[in-house]
Short mmCIF file of C-alpha atoms and ligand atoms in Angstrom, two decimals:
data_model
loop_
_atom_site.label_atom_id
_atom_site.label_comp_id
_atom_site.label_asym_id
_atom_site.label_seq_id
_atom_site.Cartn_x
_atom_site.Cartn_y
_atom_site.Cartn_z
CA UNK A 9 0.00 0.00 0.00
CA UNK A 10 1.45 3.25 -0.79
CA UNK A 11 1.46 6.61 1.24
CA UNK A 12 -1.20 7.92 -0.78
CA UNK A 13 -3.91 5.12 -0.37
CA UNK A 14 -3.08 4.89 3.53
CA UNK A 15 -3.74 8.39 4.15
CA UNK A 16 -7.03 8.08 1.94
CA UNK A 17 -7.96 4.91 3.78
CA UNK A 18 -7.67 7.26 7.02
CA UNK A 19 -9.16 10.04 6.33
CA UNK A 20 -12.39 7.72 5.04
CA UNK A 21 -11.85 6.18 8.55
CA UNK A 22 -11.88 9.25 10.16
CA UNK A 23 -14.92 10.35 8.34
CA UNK A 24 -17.01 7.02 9.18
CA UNK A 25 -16.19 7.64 12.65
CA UNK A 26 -17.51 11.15 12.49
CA UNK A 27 -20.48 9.69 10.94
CA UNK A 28 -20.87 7.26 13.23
CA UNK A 29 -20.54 9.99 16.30
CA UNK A 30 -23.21 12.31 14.29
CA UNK A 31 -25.36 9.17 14.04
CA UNK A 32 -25.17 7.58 17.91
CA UNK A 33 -24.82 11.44 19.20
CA UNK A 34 -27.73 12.52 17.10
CA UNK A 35 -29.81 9.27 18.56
CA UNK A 36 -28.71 9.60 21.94
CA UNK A 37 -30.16 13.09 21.80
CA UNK A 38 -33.30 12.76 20.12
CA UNK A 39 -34.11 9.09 21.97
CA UNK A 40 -35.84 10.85 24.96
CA UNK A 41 -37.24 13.61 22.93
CA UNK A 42 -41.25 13.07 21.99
CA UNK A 43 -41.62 12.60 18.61
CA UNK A 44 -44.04 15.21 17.45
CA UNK A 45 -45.49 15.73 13.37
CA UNK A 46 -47.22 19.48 13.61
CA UNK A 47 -48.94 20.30 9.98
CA UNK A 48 -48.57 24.00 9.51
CA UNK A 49 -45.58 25.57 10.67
CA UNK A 50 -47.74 27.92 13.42
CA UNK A 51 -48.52 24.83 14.81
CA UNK A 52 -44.91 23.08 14.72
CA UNK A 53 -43.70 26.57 16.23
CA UNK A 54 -46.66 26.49 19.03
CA UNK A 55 -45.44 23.02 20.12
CA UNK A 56 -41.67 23.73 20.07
CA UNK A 57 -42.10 26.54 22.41
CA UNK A 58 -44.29 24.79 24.85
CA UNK A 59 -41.89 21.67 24.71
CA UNK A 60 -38.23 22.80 24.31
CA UNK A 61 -36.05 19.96 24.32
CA UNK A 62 -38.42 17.49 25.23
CA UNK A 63 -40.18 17.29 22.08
CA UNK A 64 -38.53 16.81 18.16
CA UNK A 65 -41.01 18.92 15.80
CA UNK A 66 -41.31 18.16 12.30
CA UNK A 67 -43.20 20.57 10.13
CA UNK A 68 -45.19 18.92 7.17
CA UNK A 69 -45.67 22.41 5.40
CA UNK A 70 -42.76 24.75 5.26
CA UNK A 71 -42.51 28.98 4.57
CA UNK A 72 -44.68 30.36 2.38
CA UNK A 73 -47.17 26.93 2.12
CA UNK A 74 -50.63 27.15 1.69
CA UNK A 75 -52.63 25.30 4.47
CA UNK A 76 -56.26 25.42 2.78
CA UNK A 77 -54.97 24.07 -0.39
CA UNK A 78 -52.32 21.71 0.82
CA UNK A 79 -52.33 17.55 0.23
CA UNK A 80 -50.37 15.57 1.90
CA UNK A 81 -47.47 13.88 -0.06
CA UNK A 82 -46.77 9.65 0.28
CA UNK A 83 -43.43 11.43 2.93
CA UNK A 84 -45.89 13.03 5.14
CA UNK A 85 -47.83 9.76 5.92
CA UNK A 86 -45.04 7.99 6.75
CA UNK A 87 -43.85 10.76 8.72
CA UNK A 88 -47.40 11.04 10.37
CA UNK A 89 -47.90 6.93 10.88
CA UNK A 90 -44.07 7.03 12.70
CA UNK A 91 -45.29 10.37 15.15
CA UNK A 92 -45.81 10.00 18.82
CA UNK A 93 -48.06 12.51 18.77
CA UNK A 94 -49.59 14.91 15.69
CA UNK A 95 -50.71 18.42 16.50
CA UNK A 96 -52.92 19.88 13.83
CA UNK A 97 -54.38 23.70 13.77
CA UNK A 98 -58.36 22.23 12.90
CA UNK A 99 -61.80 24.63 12.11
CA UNK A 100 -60.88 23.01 8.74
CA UNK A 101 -57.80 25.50 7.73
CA UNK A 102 -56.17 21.86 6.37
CA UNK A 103 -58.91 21.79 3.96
CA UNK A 104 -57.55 19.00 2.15
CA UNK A 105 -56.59 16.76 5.40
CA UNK A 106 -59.89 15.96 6.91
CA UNK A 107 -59.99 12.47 6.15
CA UNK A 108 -56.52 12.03 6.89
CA UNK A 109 -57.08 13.34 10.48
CA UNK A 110 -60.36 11.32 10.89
CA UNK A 111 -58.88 7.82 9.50
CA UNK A 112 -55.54 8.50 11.91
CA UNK A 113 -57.65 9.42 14.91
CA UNK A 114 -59.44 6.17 14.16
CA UNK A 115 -56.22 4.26 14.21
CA UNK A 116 -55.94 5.47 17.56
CA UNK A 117 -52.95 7.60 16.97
CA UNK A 118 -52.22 10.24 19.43
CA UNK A 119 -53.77 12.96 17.16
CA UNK A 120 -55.26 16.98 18.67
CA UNK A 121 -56.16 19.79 17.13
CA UNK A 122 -54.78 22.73 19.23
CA UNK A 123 -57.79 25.48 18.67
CA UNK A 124 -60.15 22.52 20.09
CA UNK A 125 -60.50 24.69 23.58
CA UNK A 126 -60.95 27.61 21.77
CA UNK A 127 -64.69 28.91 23.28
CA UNK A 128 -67.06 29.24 20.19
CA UNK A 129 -67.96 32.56 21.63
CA UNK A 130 -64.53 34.13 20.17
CA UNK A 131 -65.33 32.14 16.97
CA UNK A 132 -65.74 34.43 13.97
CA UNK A 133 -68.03 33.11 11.99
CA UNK A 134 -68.92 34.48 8.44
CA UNK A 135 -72.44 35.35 7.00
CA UNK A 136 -72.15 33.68 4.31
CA UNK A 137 -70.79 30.22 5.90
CA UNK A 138 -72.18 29.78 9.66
CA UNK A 139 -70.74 25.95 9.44
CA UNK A 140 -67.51 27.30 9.03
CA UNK A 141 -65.85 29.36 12.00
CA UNK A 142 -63.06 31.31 10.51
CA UNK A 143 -59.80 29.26 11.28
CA UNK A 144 -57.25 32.02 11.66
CA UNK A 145 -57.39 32.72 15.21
CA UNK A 146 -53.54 33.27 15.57
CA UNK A 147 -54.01 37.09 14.36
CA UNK A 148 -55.46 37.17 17.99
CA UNK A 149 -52.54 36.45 20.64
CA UNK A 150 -55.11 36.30 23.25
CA UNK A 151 -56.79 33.27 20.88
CA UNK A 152 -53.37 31.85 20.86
CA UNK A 153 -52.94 31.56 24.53
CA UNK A 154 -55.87 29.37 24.29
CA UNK A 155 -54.02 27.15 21.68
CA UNK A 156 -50.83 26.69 23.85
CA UNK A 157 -52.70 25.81 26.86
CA UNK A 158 -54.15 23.04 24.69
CA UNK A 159 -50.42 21.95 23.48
CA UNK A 160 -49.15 22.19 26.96
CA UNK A 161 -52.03 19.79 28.65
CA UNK A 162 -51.23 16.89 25.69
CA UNK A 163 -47.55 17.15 26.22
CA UNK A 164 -48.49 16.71 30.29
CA UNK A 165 -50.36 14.01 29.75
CA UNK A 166 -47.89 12.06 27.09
CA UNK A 167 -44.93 13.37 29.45
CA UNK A 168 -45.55 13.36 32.53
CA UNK A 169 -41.83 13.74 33.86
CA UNK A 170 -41.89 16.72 31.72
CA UNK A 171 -44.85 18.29 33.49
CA UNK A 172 -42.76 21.41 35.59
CA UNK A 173 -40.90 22.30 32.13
CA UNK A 174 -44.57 22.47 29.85
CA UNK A 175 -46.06 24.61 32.48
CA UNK A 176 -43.36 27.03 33.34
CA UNK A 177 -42.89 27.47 29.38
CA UNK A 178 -46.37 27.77 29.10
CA UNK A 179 -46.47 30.68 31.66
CA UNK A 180 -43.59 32.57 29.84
CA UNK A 181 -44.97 32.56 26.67
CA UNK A 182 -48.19 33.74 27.97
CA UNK A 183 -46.46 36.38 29.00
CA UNK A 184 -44.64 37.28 26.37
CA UNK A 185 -47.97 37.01 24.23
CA UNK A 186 -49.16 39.39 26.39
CA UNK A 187 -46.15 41.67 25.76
CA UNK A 188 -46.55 41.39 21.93
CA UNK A 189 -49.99 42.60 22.16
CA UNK A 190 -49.59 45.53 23.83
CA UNK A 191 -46.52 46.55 21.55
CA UNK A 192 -48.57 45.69 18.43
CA UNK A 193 -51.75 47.61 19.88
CA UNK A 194 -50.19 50.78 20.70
CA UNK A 195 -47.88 51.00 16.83
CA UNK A 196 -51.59 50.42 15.06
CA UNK A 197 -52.84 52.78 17.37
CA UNK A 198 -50.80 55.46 15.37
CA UNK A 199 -52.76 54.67 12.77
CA UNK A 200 -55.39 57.28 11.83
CA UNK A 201 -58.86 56.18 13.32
CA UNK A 202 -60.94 56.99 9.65
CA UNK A 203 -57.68 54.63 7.68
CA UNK A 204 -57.25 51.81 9.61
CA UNK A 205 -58.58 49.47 7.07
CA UNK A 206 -56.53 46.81 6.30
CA UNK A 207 -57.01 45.39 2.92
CA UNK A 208 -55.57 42.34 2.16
CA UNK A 209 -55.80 38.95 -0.87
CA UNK A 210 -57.63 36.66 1.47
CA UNK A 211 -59.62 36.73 5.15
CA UNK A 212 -56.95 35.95 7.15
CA UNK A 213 -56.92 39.09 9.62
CA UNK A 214 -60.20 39.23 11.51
CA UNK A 215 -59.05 38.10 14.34
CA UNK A 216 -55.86 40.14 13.90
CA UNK A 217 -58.55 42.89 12.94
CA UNK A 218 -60.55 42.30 15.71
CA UNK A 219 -57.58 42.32 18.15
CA UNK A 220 -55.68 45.19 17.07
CA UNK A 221 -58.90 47.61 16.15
CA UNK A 222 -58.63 47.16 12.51
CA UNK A 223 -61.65 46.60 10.06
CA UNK A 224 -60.45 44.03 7.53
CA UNK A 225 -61.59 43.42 3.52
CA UNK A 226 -60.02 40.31 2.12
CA UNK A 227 -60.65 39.82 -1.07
CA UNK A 228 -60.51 36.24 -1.91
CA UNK A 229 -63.16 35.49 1.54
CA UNK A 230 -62.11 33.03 4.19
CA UNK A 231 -60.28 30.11 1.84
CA UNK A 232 -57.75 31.08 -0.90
CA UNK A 233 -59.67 28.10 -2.88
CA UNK A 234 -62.56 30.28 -4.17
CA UNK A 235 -61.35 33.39 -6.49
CA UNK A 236 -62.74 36.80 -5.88
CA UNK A 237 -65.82 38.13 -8.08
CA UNK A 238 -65.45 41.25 -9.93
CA UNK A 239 -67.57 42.58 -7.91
CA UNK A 240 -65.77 42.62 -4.92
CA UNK A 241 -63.10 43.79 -6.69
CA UNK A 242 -64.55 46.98 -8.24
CA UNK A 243 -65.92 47.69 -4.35
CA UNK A 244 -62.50 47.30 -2.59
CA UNK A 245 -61.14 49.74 -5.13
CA UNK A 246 -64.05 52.43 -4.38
CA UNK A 247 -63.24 51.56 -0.61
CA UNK A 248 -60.00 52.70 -1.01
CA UNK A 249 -60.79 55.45 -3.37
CA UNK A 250 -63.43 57.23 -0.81
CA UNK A 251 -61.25 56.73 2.40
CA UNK A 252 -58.48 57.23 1.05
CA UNK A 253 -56.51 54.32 1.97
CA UNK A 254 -52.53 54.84 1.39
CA UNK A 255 -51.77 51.27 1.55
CA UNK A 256 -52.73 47.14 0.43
CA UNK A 257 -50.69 44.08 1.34
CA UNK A 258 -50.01 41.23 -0.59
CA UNK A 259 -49.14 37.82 1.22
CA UNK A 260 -46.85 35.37 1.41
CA UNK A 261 -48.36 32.19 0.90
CA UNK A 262 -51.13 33.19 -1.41
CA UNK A 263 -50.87 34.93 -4.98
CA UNK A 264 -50.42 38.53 -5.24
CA UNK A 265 -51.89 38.63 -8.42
CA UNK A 266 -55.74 40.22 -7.06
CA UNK A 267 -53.61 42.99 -5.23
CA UNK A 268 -51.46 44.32 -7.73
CA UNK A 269 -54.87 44.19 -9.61
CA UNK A 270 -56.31 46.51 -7.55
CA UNK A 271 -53.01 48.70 -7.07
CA UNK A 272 -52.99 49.45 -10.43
CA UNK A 273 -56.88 50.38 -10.44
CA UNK A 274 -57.08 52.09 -7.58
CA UNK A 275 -54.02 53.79 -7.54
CA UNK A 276 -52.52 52.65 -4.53
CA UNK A 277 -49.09 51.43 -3.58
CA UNK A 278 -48.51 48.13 -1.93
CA UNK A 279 -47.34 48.46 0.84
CA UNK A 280 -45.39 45.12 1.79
CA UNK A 281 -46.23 41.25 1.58
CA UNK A 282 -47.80 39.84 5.12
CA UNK A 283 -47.28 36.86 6.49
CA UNK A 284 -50.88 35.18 7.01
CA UNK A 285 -51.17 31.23 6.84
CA UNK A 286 -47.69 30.14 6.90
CA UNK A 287 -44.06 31.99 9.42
CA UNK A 288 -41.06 33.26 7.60
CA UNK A 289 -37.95 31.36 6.94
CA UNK A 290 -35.86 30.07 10.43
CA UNK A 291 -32.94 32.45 10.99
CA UNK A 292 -34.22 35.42 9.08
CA UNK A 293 -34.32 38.28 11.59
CA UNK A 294 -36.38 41.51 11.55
CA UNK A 295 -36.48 44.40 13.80
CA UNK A 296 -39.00 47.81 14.04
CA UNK A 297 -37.77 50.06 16.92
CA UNK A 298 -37.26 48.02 20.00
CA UNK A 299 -38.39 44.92 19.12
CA UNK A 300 -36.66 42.30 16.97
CA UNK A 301 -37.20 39.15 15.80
CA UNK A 302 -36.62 35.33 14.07
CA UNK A 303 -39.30 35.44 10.69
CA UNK A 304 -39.76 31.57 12.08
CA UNK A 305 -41.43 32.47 14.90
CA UNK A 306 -44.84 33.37 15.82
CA UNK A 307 -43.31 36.81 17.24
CA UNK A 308 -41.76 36.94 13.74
CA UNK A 309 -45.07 36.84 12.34
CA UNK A 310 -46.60 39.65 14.63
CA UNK A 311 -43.35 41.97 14.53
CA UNK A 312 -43.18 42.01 10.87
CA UNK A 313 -46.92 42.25 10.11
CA UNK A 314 -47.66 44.72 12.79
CA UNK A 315 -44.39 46.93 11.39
CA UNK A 316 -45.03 46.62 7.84
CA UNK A 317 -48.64 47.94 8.21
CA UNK A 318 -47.62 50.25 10.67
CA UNK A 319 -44.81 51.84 8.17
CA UNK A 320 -46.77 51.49 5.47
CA UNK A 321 -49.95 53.12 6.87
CA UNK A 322 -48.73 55.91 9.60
CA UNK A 323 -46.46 58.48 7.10
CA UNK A 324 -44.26 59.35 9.75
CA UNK A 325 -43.14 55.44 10.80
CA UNK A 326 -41.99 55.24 7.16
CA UNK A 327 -38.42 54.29 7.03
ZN1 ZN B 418 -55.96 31.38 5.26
#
């Protein structure tokens, strides 16, 4: 064997050791950790908050995925069938998973939706579909609270040991929901009582609305399934016309194609792309005066919604 083979043979030793101490490290880690399938990635956020190291979250649908329109690939069973437990949002915002949840729940897998304690008196429920609660209930951190409760009493009850961990995290995020709130309140609050109309592509801000005194027109409805009539259209664009609205928003997990419609018709700018059904990318940060933030959080989500409208809408928050 010459000098060159031997050192090759060593460094592919060296690197199957390294595998092999990626592999037994990695396992050793993630053996005690509950092994959790969340479908959105609100939901796989939620969980990972509540459960810290004690749980191993896999998101089915990454950044910028649409939950009402989404199917689940051949992967995501497999991944679902090996979970310990599966959170899900529910009201029906996986449009396309029903079945899925029903048939697993059958099985007897370990299987919640986290808005199920959600009271139906903070439901919003449209006119034109009573049998269909609005799902979005995240644009309301109060609503939220609800849903981590929920997360924290299934990780309890699978994880018992765990218990003093889920409920101090809990408590802390509570809090810090809390603290978001108030933040978010008081920067739409700048907002000139007669404009603070947020107009958006689809209904996924009435709770947000609701929560942060906003009226809100989506213009798709409650699912991005069903496409907007002209008619709505030509009435968001005299909406904007007689209150003089200064800004839209276009989203990130749904076409922009309606809004820059109605830019162009109405003659109003855009004034940044919202994140409504789906977080931002892991890592990416943001920041608006004293706050800052990861875009793959939830307080990712409310920072950068809450500033874009803010700047866009309030003249002197523009940067
Ligand atoms: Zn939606």
């Amino acid at each position: 064997m010459n000098k060159q083979s031997l050192s090759r043979r060593t460094v592919t030793m060296s690197l199957i050791a390294t595998a092999l101490s990626v592999v037994l490290g990695g396992f050793s880690a993630q053996a005690a950790a509950l092994k959790v399938v969340a479908t959105t990635s609100l939901v796989a956020d939620l969980v990972q908050s509540i459960g810290g190291d004690r749980v191993a979250v896999t998101s089915l649908m990454g950044p910028g995925v649409d939950p009402h329109l989404y199917k689940p690939t051949a992967g995501d069973i497999i991944k679902l069938t090996r979970a310990e437990v599966i959170f899900y949002h529910g009201m029906a915002l996986e449009g396309k998973m029903g079945d899925l949840f029903a048939r697993l729940s059958r099985q007897g897998r370990s299987i919640h939706a986290i808005t199920q304690n959600l009271p139906p008196e903070e439901w919003i429920v449209p006119e034109e579909s009573p049998q269909h609660p609005d799902p979005h209930v995240w644009g309301d951190p109060r609503l939220w609270k609800t849903c981590a409760l929920k997360v924290q009493q299934v990780l309890v009850q699978l994880d018992p040991e765990g218990k003093e961990l889920y409920l101090a995290a809990n408590q802390q995020y509570a809090q810090r929901l809390e603290e978001w709130m108030a933040w978010g309140k008081a920067l739409m609050d700048r907002i000139e009582p007669s404009k603070r109309i947020l107009i958006t592509s689809h209904d996924a801000f009435n709770y947000f609305g609701r929560a942060f005194g906003l009226k809100v027109v989506g213009v798709q409805g409650i699912s991005t399934a069903s496409e907007a009539p002209l008619a709505d259209i030509i009435h968001v664009v005299d909406l904007i016309r007689e209150q003089s609205i200064p800004a839209i928003f276009v989203e990130s997990s749904v076409s922009p194609a309606i809004i820059r419609r109605i830019s162009e018709d109405a003659g109003v700018q855009v004034g940044g792309e919202l994140f409504s059904d789906a977080l931002g990318a892991s890592g990416e940060k943001g920041s608006f005066e004293s706050r800052s933030w990861d875009l793959g959080t939830y307080a990712g989500w409310l920072g950068h919604n809450v500033s874009t409208i803010s700047q866009a809408m309030v003249p002197s928050n523009a940067p």
